[in-house]
Every structure is written in C-alpha cells, then in structure tokens.
Amino acid sequence: MTGFYGEHSKVLVSVDCIVFGFEGDKLKLLIGRRQMDPGRGEWSLYGGFVGAKECLEDAANRVLLELTGLKKLYMRQVGAFGAIDRDPGERVISVAYCALINVNDYDDSLRIQHGLEWVNLEDMPKLYSDHNEMVGKAIGMLRRRINTEPLSFNLLPDLFTLTQLQKVYEAVLGEEIDKRNFRKRIKQIDFIEKTELIDKLTSKRGAALYRFNKKVYSQDPTFKL
Amino acid sequence: MTGFYGEHSKVLVSVDCIVFGFEGDKLKLLIGRRQMDPGRGEWSLYGGFVGAKECLEDAANRVLLELTGLKKLYMRQVGAFGAIDRDPGERVISVAYCALINVNDYDDSLRIQHGLEWVNLEDMPKLYSDHNEMVGKAIGMLRRRINTEPLSFNLLPDLFTLTQLQKVYEAVLGEEIDKRNFRKRIKQIDFIEKTELIDKLTSKRGAALYRFNKKVYSQDPTFKL
DNA sequence: CCAAAAGTGTTCCGTCTACACCCATGG
DNA sequence: CCATGGGTGTAGACGGAACACTTTTGG
C-alpha cells in the first residue's frame, strides 16, 4: 500500500439497497432474513461490500443485478450511514441506495433463491441495524421527488392505466387523491401518452393504456404534477 | 483485527465540508488552497479523514470546529462520493456535509490561520477533485429546503432585518423577490418575531429587527414560505 | 340486470403576482 | 433638501380542491 494518506485508518464500506415495488395498490419493500452473523435471521435490506476497484454506484448496481437480474434500474443515493456501532460485527459505513422496480419484470425465482420477501411498506418489521432509518429516508425522498421527477413509471409496466398510476401516487404519498383532479393534471403532461390499447384485465369496461414517452420528457424535463 | 467481515477490502473515508456564509447580499463559500499532495495549491473544500472510532457526523463536526471554532452549526449530509479515482492520491470515499454559518460569529484569525477565503458563490473557481459537484449538490439541497426548513436564520445574526432575510432568500434561490409579497408571507409565520429593537446601521431611517423564535417553531415545525 | 371500475366538467375559494408611492433620517 | 433604504395595500389571474353522475360490460 503506497498511498499518500497512509497513516489514516480504513474502514469497510458497504451498500444497502432499498428496493421498492408496487402491486395492487400497495408499495412493497424487498427484504430478507439475514444469512450471516451477526444478526443472522433478522429481517434486513440486501447489501454488499464495496470492492477495492469499484465505485459506489457500481457496487449498488452489482448488488441490484444479483438481486433482481435487472440492469439500468432507477436508482438514487439515499445517504451514508456511519454510526460507529451501527453494525454489531465490525465497523462498517454503509451507503444506502433506493431502487424502484416493476414487479412484473422481476424473476420470482431469484427472489426465492435469495430468500427474499415483498412486504407491504405499512407492515414493515423491525430491520437489522439502522435499516429502518434508511427506508424512512428513502420514502421521504420519493415523496419529495415524485411530483418533479418521473419516478412513478419505474414502478409500473411500460403500459399502464391511469388508475394504476394514481394508485402509485396514493401509495407513495400516503393519501387519497381525487380522480378527476388527478386526470386533469395528467392530461397537461405531454410525456404521458395515451395509446390506442385497452386493458381488459382489471375492469369489465376496459381502461385506456398510457405510456411514458422518454424522448418527449428529455426534451423538456420539467414538470409539476 | 478480528472482524466478522475480514475478507473484504477497506478504504479511507473522509468528510468534506461545504461552508456557506452570507455577507452583503451574496452567498459565500469557504475554500482554501490545498496544503498537501496531491493537488497542493488547488482550491479545495476543507476536509478530514474519519477516525476509527468516530462517526461521520462527529468527524464533520470536528472538522467544522477546527475550521470555525463553532459548535452546533446547522449541518446536513449532502451525500457520499465514491468514484474510484476521484482522489488522485489514493482511493478515498468522501461524505460531503453542508454547513451554514453566520459570518459575524466567525473568528477571522482562524480563517487566516487555515489559509481560507470566502469566495462569492457565483465566482467559484475550479476546485480540487469532485468538490465542485459537491457544492452544486449542496446548493440544490438548500434551494429545495429553504421554504420548508428554517435554514436561512443560520446565515444571519440572531437579530436581523427583513431586508437581510430577503437577501438571503434571493441569494439562495438566485432570483429577485418582490418586497411586499415577501413581507406579507413573513407576517404569517409566527416563529419570526418582530422585536422592539431597531437597526440604524444599514439605513438612515432604521429598520425593525426580527428574531427566529426556536421554541415557537418547535411547537409547530411546519411552514411554507 | 347488477356489480365494478372507467371516464368526464364546473364552481368556488384561496393563493400568488404584479405593481407604486410615502416615510424617516443622516449627512 | 435630498439620497437612501424602510415600509405598506389592492386588484386581477391563476391554480387547487371539492364534488356526482353516466358508461360499459362480464358474469
């Protein structure tokens, strides 16, 4: 080790992934029973150590890929957590990342293979170490950003109905929204496109399917729901 | 070292402090010439390594105390920066913290002793490594939060005039605000108290001095400017 | 034929914005 | 007496919130 800063102490750095999904009308969180000591058997976020030649985002993406089989997820840093004894095993500073996935894209066998479960956010149990705090911060971030960043589409299939979209907003914000007002606002957003397709699964009458148009969005990436 | 996670690599972790002040009608940033290799002589934020027995907040507070002689500053985590070669010397993951100080409380001899300068934010030079990115993120945070968190008072003396307060808002948001509208909104906020005192320094007529009432705020810590 | 979800407009109220003049005082 | 910054109110525009009924169709 020939570093410039040799005299200073080094610490383990990990990433922990807060993976949100959406099903029915509930926000879900992907957690598992911890499979190593200390804390074996406790509910926990899924994480991993940051490699010597790996940047934080790469580490988070690696862990997410391992976990979901999915690349290019929506992912945002939640923050660094560095209390001395946050990990009972040894000092570990962890950087939390929040990812949003569409549950339909998710290969359930991977979930089972890793011993993971989707839990409703409102039923979240006590998690290992400071993981509850990480989840809390992540939700706060989603709430603050959902009206100014196109988050919500990451939780839905490519084609979605307005009712589904509204349910996502309601689940993230934790409050009911008036249907007519919601749809009025959506109509003004030009990167949410109505398609000719109709979804007949969730209702007898059928509902128009919409799509997030990334190109239109990137031309004017400002909106306010 | 008898850790549970012994096989994983450890890295140096530092904190970098983004210190904002306010003077006249400008936001200022405290930076200095880097006094060690690599990068000696480049403009840089002030930072320090995180000790083995020190949590991130403590490290940031230690560095800020060293720098300003002040405790209990308003301080928020900006985020973790972990690109592999972000530091040309050796791998260092850095957690950036943003602090707001009242320039009047600041002992200028400490500034000189550390070779630091206040620069206007708009004249910010190229900084060492990814420090410009840190500052950018910090400003974004301030802008998003200034209307829902009582930030602004940290940049002012205990007693301040409404014009001073407005200048802080204008500097942070980077836009002019209508004086009458601003004062109308301030009047509705009950934790901003008018005192009987009058400031005769900045104007001939004299301006009423106001005060942030922490107790009133803590009873109802929600507002919206 | 009925249950279940989709779809659709209007009114009201409160909030934000634009805007210009008088006041007090030190020098 | 005048230059400087302090202080004040109103009208019009706009956006958000409340609110209920009709449509379609599978079972």
Short mmCIF file of C-alpha atoms (C1' of nucleotides) in Angstrom, two decimals:
data_model
loop_
_atom_site.label_atom_id
_atom_site.label_comp_id
_atom_site.label_asym_id
_atom_site.label_seq_id
_atom_site.Cartn_x
_atom_site.Cartn_y
_atom_site.Cartn_z
CA MET A 1 0.00 0.00 0.00
CA THR A 2 1.74 3.12 -1.20
CA GLY A 3 -0.96 5.70 -0.58
CA PHE A 4 -0.44 9.36 0.14
CA TYR A 5 -2.61 9.18 3.22
CA GLY A 6 -1.17 6.05 4.71
CA GLU A 7 -1.41 6.97 8.34
CA HIS A 8 -5.19 7.15 8.43
CA SER A 9 -7.42 4.26 9.30
CA LYS A 10 -9.52 2.48 6.72
CA VAL A 11 -12.97 1.09 7.13
CA LEU A 12 -15.27 -1.35 5.43
CA VAL A 13 -17.81 0.30 3.17
CA SER A 14 -20.97 -1.39 2.06
CA VAL A 15 -24.01 -0.51 0.02
CA ASP A 16 -27.53 -1.38 1.13
CA CYS A 17 -30.34 -1.46 -1.36
CA ILE A 18 -33.85 -0.33 -0.62
CA VAL A 19 -35.91 -1.93 -3.35
CA PHE A 20 -39.47 -0.74 -3.77
CA GLY A 21 -42.10 -2.42 -5.86
CA PHE A 22 -45.77 -1.85 -6.38
CA GLU A 23 -48.57 -4.36 -6.54
CA GLY A 24 -52.30 -3.96 -6.32
CA ASP A 25 -52.45 -0.67 -4.56
CA LYS A 26 -49.57 -1.06 -2.16
CA LEU A 27 -45.95 -0.07 -2.07
CA LYS A 28 -43.79 -3.08 -1.28
CA LEU A 29 -40.31 -3.42 0.05
CA LEU A 30 -37.93 -6.26 -0.74
CA ILE A 31 -36.29 -7.65 2.38
CA GLY A 32 -34.85 -10.92 3.54
CA ARG A 33 -33.65 -12.82 6.54
CA ARG A 34 -30.02 -12.06 7.13
CA GLN A 35 -27.95 -15.09 6.28
CA MET A 36 -24.77 -14.32 8.14
CA ASP A 37 -23.61 -13.46 11.59
CA PRO A 38 -24.02 -11.21 13.38
CA GLY A 39 -27.77 -10.76 13.23
CA ARG A 40 -28.43 -13.99 11.37
CA GLY A 41 -32.15 -14.43 10.86
CA GLU A 42 -33.15 -10.81 11.34
CA TRP A 43 -35.07 -9.00 8.64
CA SER A 44 -32.67 -6.91 6.60
CA LEU A 45 -32.11 -4.99 3.45
CA TYR A 46 -29.93 -6.66 0.88
CA GLY A 47 -26.44 -5.28 0.66
CA GLY A 48 -22.86 -5.96 -0.21
CA PHE A 49 -19.38 -4.66 0.37
CA VAL A 50 -17.82 -2.17 -1.96
CA GLY A 51 -14.87 -3.65 -3.79
CA ALA A 52 -11.44 -2.09 -3.89
CA LYS A 53 -11.79 -1.20 -7.56
CA GLU A 54 -15.46 -0.39 -7.59
CA CYS A 55 -17.27 2.90 -7.26
CA LEU A 56 -20.33 3.19 -5.08
CA GLU A 57 -22.83 3.25 -7.93
CA ASP A 58 -21.22 0.21 -9.49
CA ALA A 59 -21.41 -1.65 -6.22
CA ALA A 60 -25.07 -0.79 -5.83
CA ASN A 61 -25.78 -1.82 -9.39
CA ARG A 62 -23.92 -5.07 -8.90
CA VAL A 63 -25.93 -5.88 -5.82
CA LEU A 64 -29.17 -4.96 -7.57
CA LEU A 65 -28.31 -7.07 -10.56
CA GLU A 66 -27.51 -10.03 -8.35
CA LEU A 67 -30.78 -9.49 -6.59
CA THR A 68 -33.17 -8.79 -9.43
CA GLY A 69 -31.42 -9.76 -12.64
CA LEU A 70 -32.22 -6.24 -13.81
CA LYS A 71 -29.91 -3.55 -15.13
CA LYS A 72 -30.47 0.15 -15.53
CA LEU A 73 -32.88 0.44 -12.71
CA TYR A 74 -33.97 3.79 -11.40
CA MET A 75 -31.57 4.24 -8.52
CA ARG A 76 -30.77 7.14 -6.21
CA GLN A 77 -28.40 7.53 -3.33
CA VAL A 78 -30.21 7.94 -0.04
CA GLY A 79 -27.19 8.77 2.09
CA ALA A 80 -24.24 7.48 4.05
CA PHE A 81 -24.75 5.89 7.44
CA GLY A 82 -21.75 5.86 9.69
CA ALA A 83 -22.60 5.43 13.37
CA ILE A 84 -19.71 3.61 14.99
CA ASP A 85 -21.62 0.64 16.26
CA ARG A 86 -24.32 0.55 13.61
CA ASP A 87 -23.09 -2.87 12.64
CA PRO A 88 -22.60 -5.15 15.61
CA GLY A 89 -19.95 -7.18 13.82
CA GLU A 90 -17.35 -4.65 12.92
CA ARG A 91 -17.25 -1.07 11.87
CA VAL A 92 -18.96 -0.67 8.51
CA ILE A 93 -20.00 2.56 6.87
CA SER A 94 -22.90 1.94 4.57
CA VAL A 95 -24.22 3.96 1.68
CA ALA A 96 -27.90 3.35 1.07
CA TYR A 97 -29.37 3.31 -2.41
CA CYS A 98 -33.03 3.28 -3.28
CA ALA A 99 -34.25 1.47 -6.40
CA LEU A 100 -37.68 1.22 -7.97
CA ILE A 101 -38.67 -1.83 -9.92
CA ASN A 102 -41.65 -3.11 -11.79
CA VAL A 103 -42.65 -6.27 -10.03
CA ASN A 104 -43.69 -7.85 -13.34
CA ASP A 105 -40.15 -7.64 -14.68
CA TYR A 106 -38.89 -9.47 -11.68
CA ASP A 107 -37.95 -13.09 -11.90
CA ASP A 108 -39.52 -14.57 -8.82
CA SER A 109 -37.11 -17.48 -8.69
CA LEU A 110 -34.33 -15.05 -7.90
CA ARG A 111 -36.36 -13.75 -5.04
CA ILE A 112 -36.80 -17.23 -3.64
CA GLN A 113 -33.20 -18.13 -4.31
CA HIS A 114 -32.09 -15.23 -2.15
CA GLY A 115 -34.73 -15.89 0.46
CA LEU A 116 -36.37 -12.51 -0.05
CA GLU A 117 -39.92 -11.38 0.55
CA TRP A 118 -42.04 -8.49 -0.60
CA VAL A 119 -43.60 -6.86 2.43
CA ASN A 120 -46.13 -4.10 2.40
CA LEU A 121 -44.42 -0.95 3.48
CA GLU A 122 -47.04 -0.36 6.12
CA ASP A 123 -46.29 -3.78 7.62
CA MET A 124 -42.54 -3.30 7.67
CA PRO A 125 -40.99 -5.18 10.58
CA LYS A 126 -38.03 -4.11 12.64
CA LEU A 127 -34.99 -4.48 10.42
CA TYR A 128 -31.36 -5.18 11.13
CA SER A 129 -29.18 -2.35 12.37
CA ASP A 130 -30.23 1.07 11.08
CA HIS A 131 -32.05 -0.26 8.03
CA ASN A 132 -35.41 1.10 9.14
CA GLU A 133 -33.91 4.54 9.19
CA MET A 134 -32.62 4.05 5.66
CA VAL A 135 -36.05 3.02 4.45
CA GLY A 136 -37.61 6.04 6.16
CA LYS A 137 -35.21 8.40 4.46
CA ALA A 138 -35.81 6.71 1.12
CA ILE A 139 -39.56 7.18 1.39
CA GLY A 140 -39.07 10.80 2.29
CA MET A 141 -37.01 11.19 -0.87
CA LEU A 142 -39.65 9.55 -3.02
CA ARG A 143 -42.35 11.80 -1.59
CA ARG A 144 -40.37 14.91 -2.19
CA ARG A 145 -39.46 13.93 -5.71
CA ILE A 146 -42.48 12.21 -7.15
CA ASN A 147 -44.00 15.44 -8.37
CA THR A 148 -40.91 16.74 -10.09
CA GLU A 149 -39.16 13.63 -11.35
CA PRO A 150 -40.68 10.81 -13.39
CA LEU A 151 -40.29 8.19 -10.71
CA SER A 152 -43.61 6.58 -10.77
CA PHE A 153 -43.28 4.88 -14.15
CA ASN A 154 -40.48 2.75 -12.80
CA LEU A 155 -42.93 1.03 -10.54
CA LEU A 156 -45.32 0.20 -13.37
CA PRO A 157 -45.23 -1.78 -16.61
CA ASP A 158 -44.50 0.10 -19.82
CA LEU A 159 -48.21 0.30 -20.44
CA PHE A 160 -50.36 1.30 -17.53
CA THR A 161 -53.78 2.68 -16.81
CA LEU A 162 -54.41 6.00 -15.15
CA THR A 163 -55.94 4.24 -12.20
CA GLN A 164 -52.72 2.32 -11.68
CA LEU A 165 -50.70 5.49 -11.90
CA GLN A 166 -52.97 7.16 -9.40
CA LYS A 167 -52.59 4.24 -7.02
CA VAL A 168 -48.83 4.64 -7.17
CA TYR A 169 -49.14 8.27 -6.21
CA GLU A 170 -51.50 7.43 -3.41
CA ALA A 171 -49.23 4.72 -2.09
CA VAL A 172 -46.12 6.91 -2.15
CA LEU A 173 -47.79 9.99 -0.74
CA GLY A 174 -49.91 8.05 1.70
CA GLU A 175 -53.08 9.96 0.90
CA GLU A 176 -56.06 9.66 -1.38
CA ILE A 177 -56.27 11.75 -4.50
CA ASP A 178 -59.38 12.93 -6.31
CA LYS A 179 -59.70 11.01 -9.55
CA ARG A 180 -60.92 13.87 -11.69
CA ASN A 181 -58.32 16.32 -10.48
CA PHE A 182 -55.59 13.74 -10.95
CA ARG A 183 -56.61 13.01 -14.53
CA LYS A 184 -56.91 16.68 -15.34
CA ARG A 185 -53.32 17.20 -14.27
CA ILE A 186 -52.08 14.15 -16.17
CA LYS A 187 -53.66 15.45 -19.37
CA GLN A 188 -51.47 18.51 -19.21
CA ILE A 189 -48.29 16.46 -19.10
CA ASP A 190 -47.30 15.74 -22.65
CA PHE A 191 -44.87 12.93 -21.96
CA ILE A 192 -47.65 10.74 -20.62
CA GLU A 193 -49.13 9.41 -23.81
CA LYS A 194 -52.44 7.73 -24.31
CA THR A 195 -52.20 4.68 -26.56
CA GLU A 196 -54.89 3.00 -28.61
CA LEU A 197 -54.58 -0.07 -26.46
CA ILE A 198 -57.09 -1.09 -23.88
CA ASP A 199 -56.59 -3.08 -20.76
CA LYS A 200 -59.43 -5.52 -20.19
CA LEU A 201 -57.93 -7.36 -17.27
CA THR A 202 -58.69 -5.09 -14.39
CA SER A 203 -62.13 -3.92 -15.39
CA LYS A 204 -65.09 -5.10 -17.40
CA ARG A 205 -65.40 -1.91 -19.28
CA GLY A 206 -61.70 -1.72 -20.12
CA ALA A 207 -59.30 1.13 -19.45
CA ALA A 208 -57.09 3.06 -21.83
CA LEU A 209 -53.40 2.25 -21.53
CA TYR A 210 -50.85 5.03 -21.25
CA ARG A 211 -47.13 5.16 -21.78
CA PHE A 212 -44.26 7.28 -20.52
CA ASN A 213 -42.55 8.84 -23.51
CA LYS A 214 -38.92 9.21 -22.54
CA LYS A 215 -37.97 11.21 -25.61
CA VAL A 216 -40.64 13.81 -25.11
CA TYR A 217 -39.66 14.01 -21.47
CA SER A 218 -35.98 14.52 -22.20
CA GLN A 219 -36.79 17.47 -24.43
CA ASP A 220 -38.39 19.27 -21.52
CA PRO A 221 -37.55 17.52 -18.31
CA THR A 222 -39.53 19.83 -16.08
CA PHE A 223 -42.97 19.18 -14.84
CA LYS A 224 -45.06 19.64 -11.79
CA LEU A 225 -47.86 17.25 -11.13
CA MET B 1 -8.43 -7.11 13.60
CA THR B 2 -10.99 -9.70 14.50
CA GLY B 3 -13.89 -8.56 12.35
CA PHE B 4 -16.67 -10.69 11.01
CA TYR B 5 -16.13 -9.41 7.50
CA GLY B 6 -12.39 -9.75 7.39
CA GLU B 7 -12.01 -10.77 3.79
CA HIS B 8 -13.35 -7.52 2.35
CA SER B 9 -11.21 -4.55 1.45
CA LYS B 10 -11.24 -1.38 3.46
CA VAL B 11 -10.97 2.14 2.20
CA LEU B 12 -10.16 5.56 3.51
CA VAL B 13 -13.22 7.64 4.29
CA SER B 14 -13.14 11.39 4.59
CA VAL B 15 -15.60 14.17 5.17
CA ASP B 16 -15.58 17.37 3.14
CA CYS B 17 -17.30 20.45 4.45
CA ILE B 18 -19.16 22.90 2.30
CA VAL B 19 -19.37 26.01 4.45
CA PHE B 20 -21.72 28.74 3.30
CA GLY B 21 -21.82 32.22 4.71
CA PHE B 22 -23.68 35.34 3.77
CA GLU B 23 -22.43 38.88 3.53
CA GLY B 24 -23.92 41.94 1.95
CA ASP B 25 -26.23 40.30 -0.50
CA LYS B 26 -24.11 37.38 -1.58
CA LEU B 27 -23.78 33.77 -0.63
CA LYS B 28 -20.16 32.94 0.10
CA LEU B 29 -18.27 29.71 0.19
CA LEU B 30 -15.29 28.99 2.40
CA ILE B 31 -12.44 27.38 0.47
CA GLY B 32 -8.71 27.21 0.67
CA ARG B 33 -5.60 26.24 -1.18
CA ARG B 34 -4.90 22.60 -0.64
CA GLN B 35 -1.86 22.21 1.58
CA MET B 36 -0.88 18.66 0.80
CA ASP B 37 -0.04 16.50 -2.13
CA PRO B 38 -1.53 15.52 -4.42
CA GLY B 39 -3.19 18.65 -5.67
CA ARG B 40 -1.21 21.01 -3.47
CA GLY B 41 -2.18 24.59 -4.18
CA GLU B 42 -5.52 23.86 -5.83
CA TRP B 43 -8.68 25.43 -4.49
CA SER B 44 -10.44 22.93 -2.31
CA LEU B 45 -13.08 22.37 0.31
CA TYR B 46 -11.81 21.74 3.79
CA GLY B 47 -11.97 18.13 4.87
CA GLY B 48 -10.53 15.47 7.05
CA PHE B 49 -10.34 11.74 7.45
CA VAL B 50 -12.85 9.87 9.52
CA GLY B 51 -11.24 8.33 12.57
CA ALA B 52 -11.53 4.69 13.50
CA LYS B 53 -13.74 5.48 16.48
CA GLU B 54 -15.62 8.37 15.02
CA CYS B 55 -18.98 8.51 13.33
CA LEU B 56 -19.46 10.59 10.21
CA GLU B 57 -21.31 13.42 11.92
CA ASP B 58 -18.67 13.63 14.61
CA ALA B 59 -15.95 13.79 12.01
CA ALA B 60 -17.76 16.56 10.18
CA ASN B 61 -18.33 18.45 13.41
CA ARG B 62 -14.70 18.04 14.37
CA VAL B 63 -13.55 19.43 11.06
CA LEU B 64 -16.01 22.30 11.31
CA LEU B 65 -14.94 23.12 14.83
CA GLU B 66 -11.30 23.13 13.80
CA LEU B 67 -12.22 25.38 10.93
CA THR B 68 -14.58 27.84 12.52
CA GLY B 69 -14.33 27.42 16.28
CA LEU B 70 -18.10 26.96 16.22
CA LYS B 71 -20.18 24.11 17.58
CA LYS B 72 -23.75 23.15 16.89
CA LEU B 73 -23.79 24.50 13.42
CA TYR B 74 -26.61 23.77 11.06
CA MET B 75 -25.21 20.82 9.16
CA ARG B 76 -26.70 18.40 6.68
CA GLN B 77 -25.27 15.48 4.79
CA VAL B 78 -25.05 16.13 1.09
CA GLY B 79 -24.07 12.65 0.02
CA ALA B 80 -21.30 10.14 -0.43
CA PHE B 81 -18.87 10.45 -3.31
CA GLY B 82 -17.09 7.31 -4.30
CA ALA B 83 -15.70 7.36 -7.82
CA ILE B 84 -12.60 5.22 -7.85
CA ASP B 85 -10.15 7.83 -8.98
CA ARG B 86 -11.89 10.84 -7.52
CA ASP B 87 -8.82 11.41 -5.41
CA PRO B 88 -5.61 11.24 -7.39
CA GLY B 89 -3.59 10.16 -4.37
CA GLU B 90 -5.32 7.03 -3.25
CA ARG B 91 -8.80 5.71 -3.08
CA VAL B 92 -10.87 7.84 -0.74
CA ILE B 93 -14.61 7.79 -0.35
CA SER B 94 -15.82 11.12 0.86
CA VAL B 95 -19.01 12.12 2.55
CA ALA B 96 -19.88 15.75 1.96
CA TYR B 97 -21.54 17.87 4.62
CA CYS B 98 -23.00 21.29 4.15
CA ALA B 99 -22.91 23.84 6.97
CA LEU B 100 -24.32 27.32 7.27
CA ILE B 101 -22.66 29.91 9.42
CA ASN B 102 -23.16 33.48 10.40
CA VAL B 103 -20.08 35.27 9.21
CA ASN B 104 -20.19 37.60 12.23
CA ASP B 105 -19.72 34.70 14.62
CA TYR B 106 -16.65 33.65 12.76
CA ASP B 107 -13.23 34.38 14.14
CA ASP B 108 -11.36 35.64 11.15
CA SER B 109 -7.97 34.72 12.56
CA LEU B 110 -8.95 31.06 12.24
CA ARG B 111 -9.73 31.66 8.61
CA ILE B 112 -6.33 33.20 8.03
CA GLN B 113 -4.60 30.57 10.09
CA HIS B 114 -6.04 27.86 7.82
CA GLY B 115 -5.40 29.87 4.70
CA LEU B 116 -9.05 30.02 3.78
CA GLU B 117 -11.00 32.53 1.74
CA TRP B 118 -14.61 33.47 1.36
CA VAL B 119 -15.47 33.48 -2.31
CA ASN B 120 -18.73 34.57 -3.81
CA LEU B 121 -20.58 31.54 -4.94
CA GLU B 122 -21.01 32.98 -8.39
CA ASP B 123 -17.24 33.39 -8.69
CA MET B 124 -16.44 29.88 -7.54
CA PRO B 125 -13.25 28.63 -9.21
CA LYS B 126 -12.50 25.11 -10.30
CA LEU B 127 -12.00 23.08 -7.14
CA TYR B 128 -9.96 20.01 -6.37
CA SER B 129 -11.33 16.63 -7.39
CA ASP B 130 -15.13 16.44 -7.39
CA HIS B 131 -15.60 19.30 -4.94
CA ASN B 132 -17.49 21.44 -7.43
CA GLU B 133 -20.02 18.67 -7.77
CA MET B 134 -20.41 18.56 -4.00
CA VAL B 135 -21.05 22.27 -3.86
CA GLY B 136 -23.59 22.01 -6.65
CA LYS B 137 -25.49 19.31 -4.82
CA ALA B 138 -25.38 21.30 -1.62
CA ILE B 139 -26.88 24.35 -3.27
CA GLY B 140 -29.61 22.21 -4.76
CA MET B 141 -30.40 20.96 -1.28
CA LEU B 142 -30.57 24.46 0.13
CA ARG B 143 -32.88 25.59 -2.64
CA ARG B 144 -35.23 22.69 -2.14
CA ARG B 145 -35.30 23.11 1.61
CA ILE B 146 -35.25 26.81 2.26
CA ASN B 147 -39.02 27.09 2.06
CA THR B 148 -39.79 24.23 4.40
CA GLU B 149 -36.93 24.25 6.87
CA PRO B 150 -35.66 27.23 8.88
CA LEU B 151 -32.28 27.35 7.20
CA SER B 152 -31.96 30.96 6.48
CA PHE B 153 -31.54 32.14 10.08
CA ASN B 154 -28.29 30.25 10.33
CA LEU B 155 -26.76 32.62 7.84
CA LEU B 156 -27.81 35.71 9.79
CA PRO B 157 -27.18 37.19 13.23
CA ASP B 158 -29.73 36.49 15.93
CA LEU B 159 -31.33 39.82 15.16
CA PHE B 160 -31.87 40.64 11.54
CA THR B 161 -33.92 42.92 9.37
CA LEU B 162 -36.46 41.71 6.85
CA THR B 163 -34.36 43.12 4.08
CA GLN B 164 -31.45 40.97 5.19
CA LEU B 165 -33.67 37.92 5.32
CA GLN B 166 -34.98 38.65 1.86
CA LYS B 167 -31.45 38.99 0.53
CA VAL B 168 -30.65 35.55 1.88
CA TYR B 169 -33.60 34.10 0.03
CA GLU B 170 -32.64 35.89 -3.13
CA ALA B 171 -29.05 34.70 -2.89
CA VAL B 172 -30.01 31.08 -2.28
CA LEU B 173 -32.74 30.94 -4.87
CA GLY B 174 -30.86 33.05 -7.37
CA GLU B 175 -33.83 35.23 -8.20
CA GLU B 176 -35.33 38.50 -7.09
CA ILE B 177 -38.34 38.56 -4.83
CA ASP B 178 -40.99 41.23 -4.55
CA LYS B 179 -40.54 43.05 -1.26
CA ARG B 180 -44.22 43.44 -0.41
CA ASN B 181 -45.10 39.87 -1.20
CA PHE B 182 -42.15 38.62 0.78
CA ARG B 183 -43.08 40.63 3.86
CA LYS B 184 -46.70 39.57 3.60
CA ARG B 185 -45.64 35.95 3.77
CA ILE B 186 -43.23 36.55 6.64
CA LYS B 187 -46.00 38.14 8.68
CA GLN B 188 -47.94 34.90 8.58
CA ILE B 189 -45.07 32.92 10.06
CA ASP B 190 -45.38 33.16 13.79
CA PHE B 191 -41.91 31.99 14.69
CA ILE B 192 -40.39 35.05 13.03
CA GLU B 193 -40.84 37.64 15.74
CA LYS B 194 -40.58 41.36 15.44
CA THR B 195 -38.62 42.90 18.29
CA GLU B 196 -38.72 46.44 19.61
CA LEU B 197 -35.16 46.94 18.52
CA ILE B 198 -34.16 48.98 15.57
CA ASP B 199 -31.14 48.66 13.38
CA LYS B 200 -29.72 52.01 12.49
CA LEU B 201 -26.57 50.81 10.81
CA THR B 202 -27.78 49.93 7.39
CA SER B 203 -30.26 52.69 6.82
CA LYS B 204 -30.91 56.19 7.91
CA ARG B 205 -34.49 55.61 8.80
CA GLY B 206 -33.75 52.47 10.78
CA ALA B 207 -35.22 49.02 10.26
CA ALA B 208 -37.08 46.81 12.70
CA LEU B 209 -35.10 43.83 13.90
CA TYR B 210 -36.61 40.38 13.87
CA ARG B 211 -35.71 37.17 15.61
CA PHE B 212 -36.23 33.48 14.93
CA ASN B 213 -38.12 32.01 17.89
CA LYS B 214 -36.92 28.44 18.19
CA LYS B 215 -39.48 27.46 20.80
CA VAL B 216 -42.45 28.63 18.80
CA TYR B 217 -41.02 26.85 15.80
CA SER B 218 -40.55 23.57 17.62
CA GLN B 219 -44.19 23.56 18.63
CA ASP B 220 -45.24 23.57 15.01
CA PRO B 221 -42.29 22.82 12.82
CA THR B 222 -44.16 23.12 9.56
CA PHE B 223 -44.28 26.14 7.41
CA LYS B 224 -44.25 27.10 3.81
CA LEU B 225 -42.82 30.39 2.80
"C1'" DC C 1 -79.62 -6.87 -14.59
"C1'" DC C 2 -76.32 -5.62 -11.49
"C1'" DA C 3 -71.73 -5.02 -9.71
"C1'" DA C 4 -67.40 -2.87 -10.67
"C1'" DA C 5 -64.32 0.17 -12.49
"C1'" DA C 6 -63.77 3.97 -16.23
"C1'" DG C 7 -64.47 8.24 -17.56
"C1'" DT C 8 -65.84 13.16 -17.53
"C1'" DG C 9 -66.68 19.49 -16.00
"C1'" DT C 10 -67.84 23.14 -13.24
"C1'" DT C 11 -67.79 26.16 -9.47
"C1'" DC C 12 -65.61 28.20 -5.69
"C1'" DC C 13 -62.13 29.78 -2.94
"C1'" DG C 14 -57.73 30.84 -1.59
"C1'" DT C 15 -53.10 31.94 -3.06
"C1'" DC C 16 -49.71 34.13 -5.80
"C1'" DT C 17 -48.38 38.00 -8.56
"C1'" DA C 18 -47.89 42.40 -10.28
"C1'" DC C 19 -47.48 46.84 -9.19
"C1'" DA C 20 -46.08 52.45 -6.94
"C1'" DC C 21 -45.90 55.59 -3.54
"C1'" DC C 22 -44.97 57.77 1.08
"C1'" DC C 23 -41.87 57.79 5.30
"C1'" DA C 24 -37.99 58.78 8.28
"C1'" DT C 25 -33.49 60.25 8.77
"C1'" DG C 26 -28.43 61.29 8.30
"C1'" DG C 27 -25.44 63.86 6.05
"C1'" DC D 1 -33.11 69.17 0.98
"C1'" DC D 2 -32.13 65.13 -0.99
"C1'" DA D 3 -30.47 60.45 -1.26
"C1'" DT D 4 -31.15 56.08 0.83
"C1'" DG D 5 -33.41 52.24 2.32
"C1'" DG D 6 -37.95 51.08 5.11
"C1'" DG D 7 -42.42 50.25 4.98
"C1'" DT D 8 -47.28 49.50 3.21
"C1'" DG D 9 -52.37 47.53 0.13
"C1'" DT D 10 -55.13 46.15 -3.68
"C1'" DA D 11 -56.95 44.07 -7.78
"C1'" DG D 12 -56.77 40.52 -11.08
"C1'" DA D 13 -55.12 35.98 -12.57
"C1'" DC D 14 -54.39 31.51 -11.69
"C1'" DG D 15 -54.35 27.08 -9.77
"C1'" DG D 16 -56.05 23.67 -6.48
"C1'" DA D 17 -59.95 21.45 -4.13
"C1'" DA D 18 -64.47 19.87 -3.74
"C1'" DC D 19 -67.94 17.49 -5.76
"C1'" DA D 20 -71.69 13.20 -8.60
"C1'" DC D 21 -73.27 11.06 -12.25
"C1'" DT D 22 -73.07 8.27 -16.72
"C1'" DT D 23 -70.84 4.49 -19.34
"C1'" DT D 24 -69.52 -0.15 -20.41
"C1'" DT D 25 -69.57 -4.93 -19.97
"C1'" DG D 26 -68.60 -9.53 -17.78
"C1'" DG D 27 -70.74 -12.65 -15.12
#
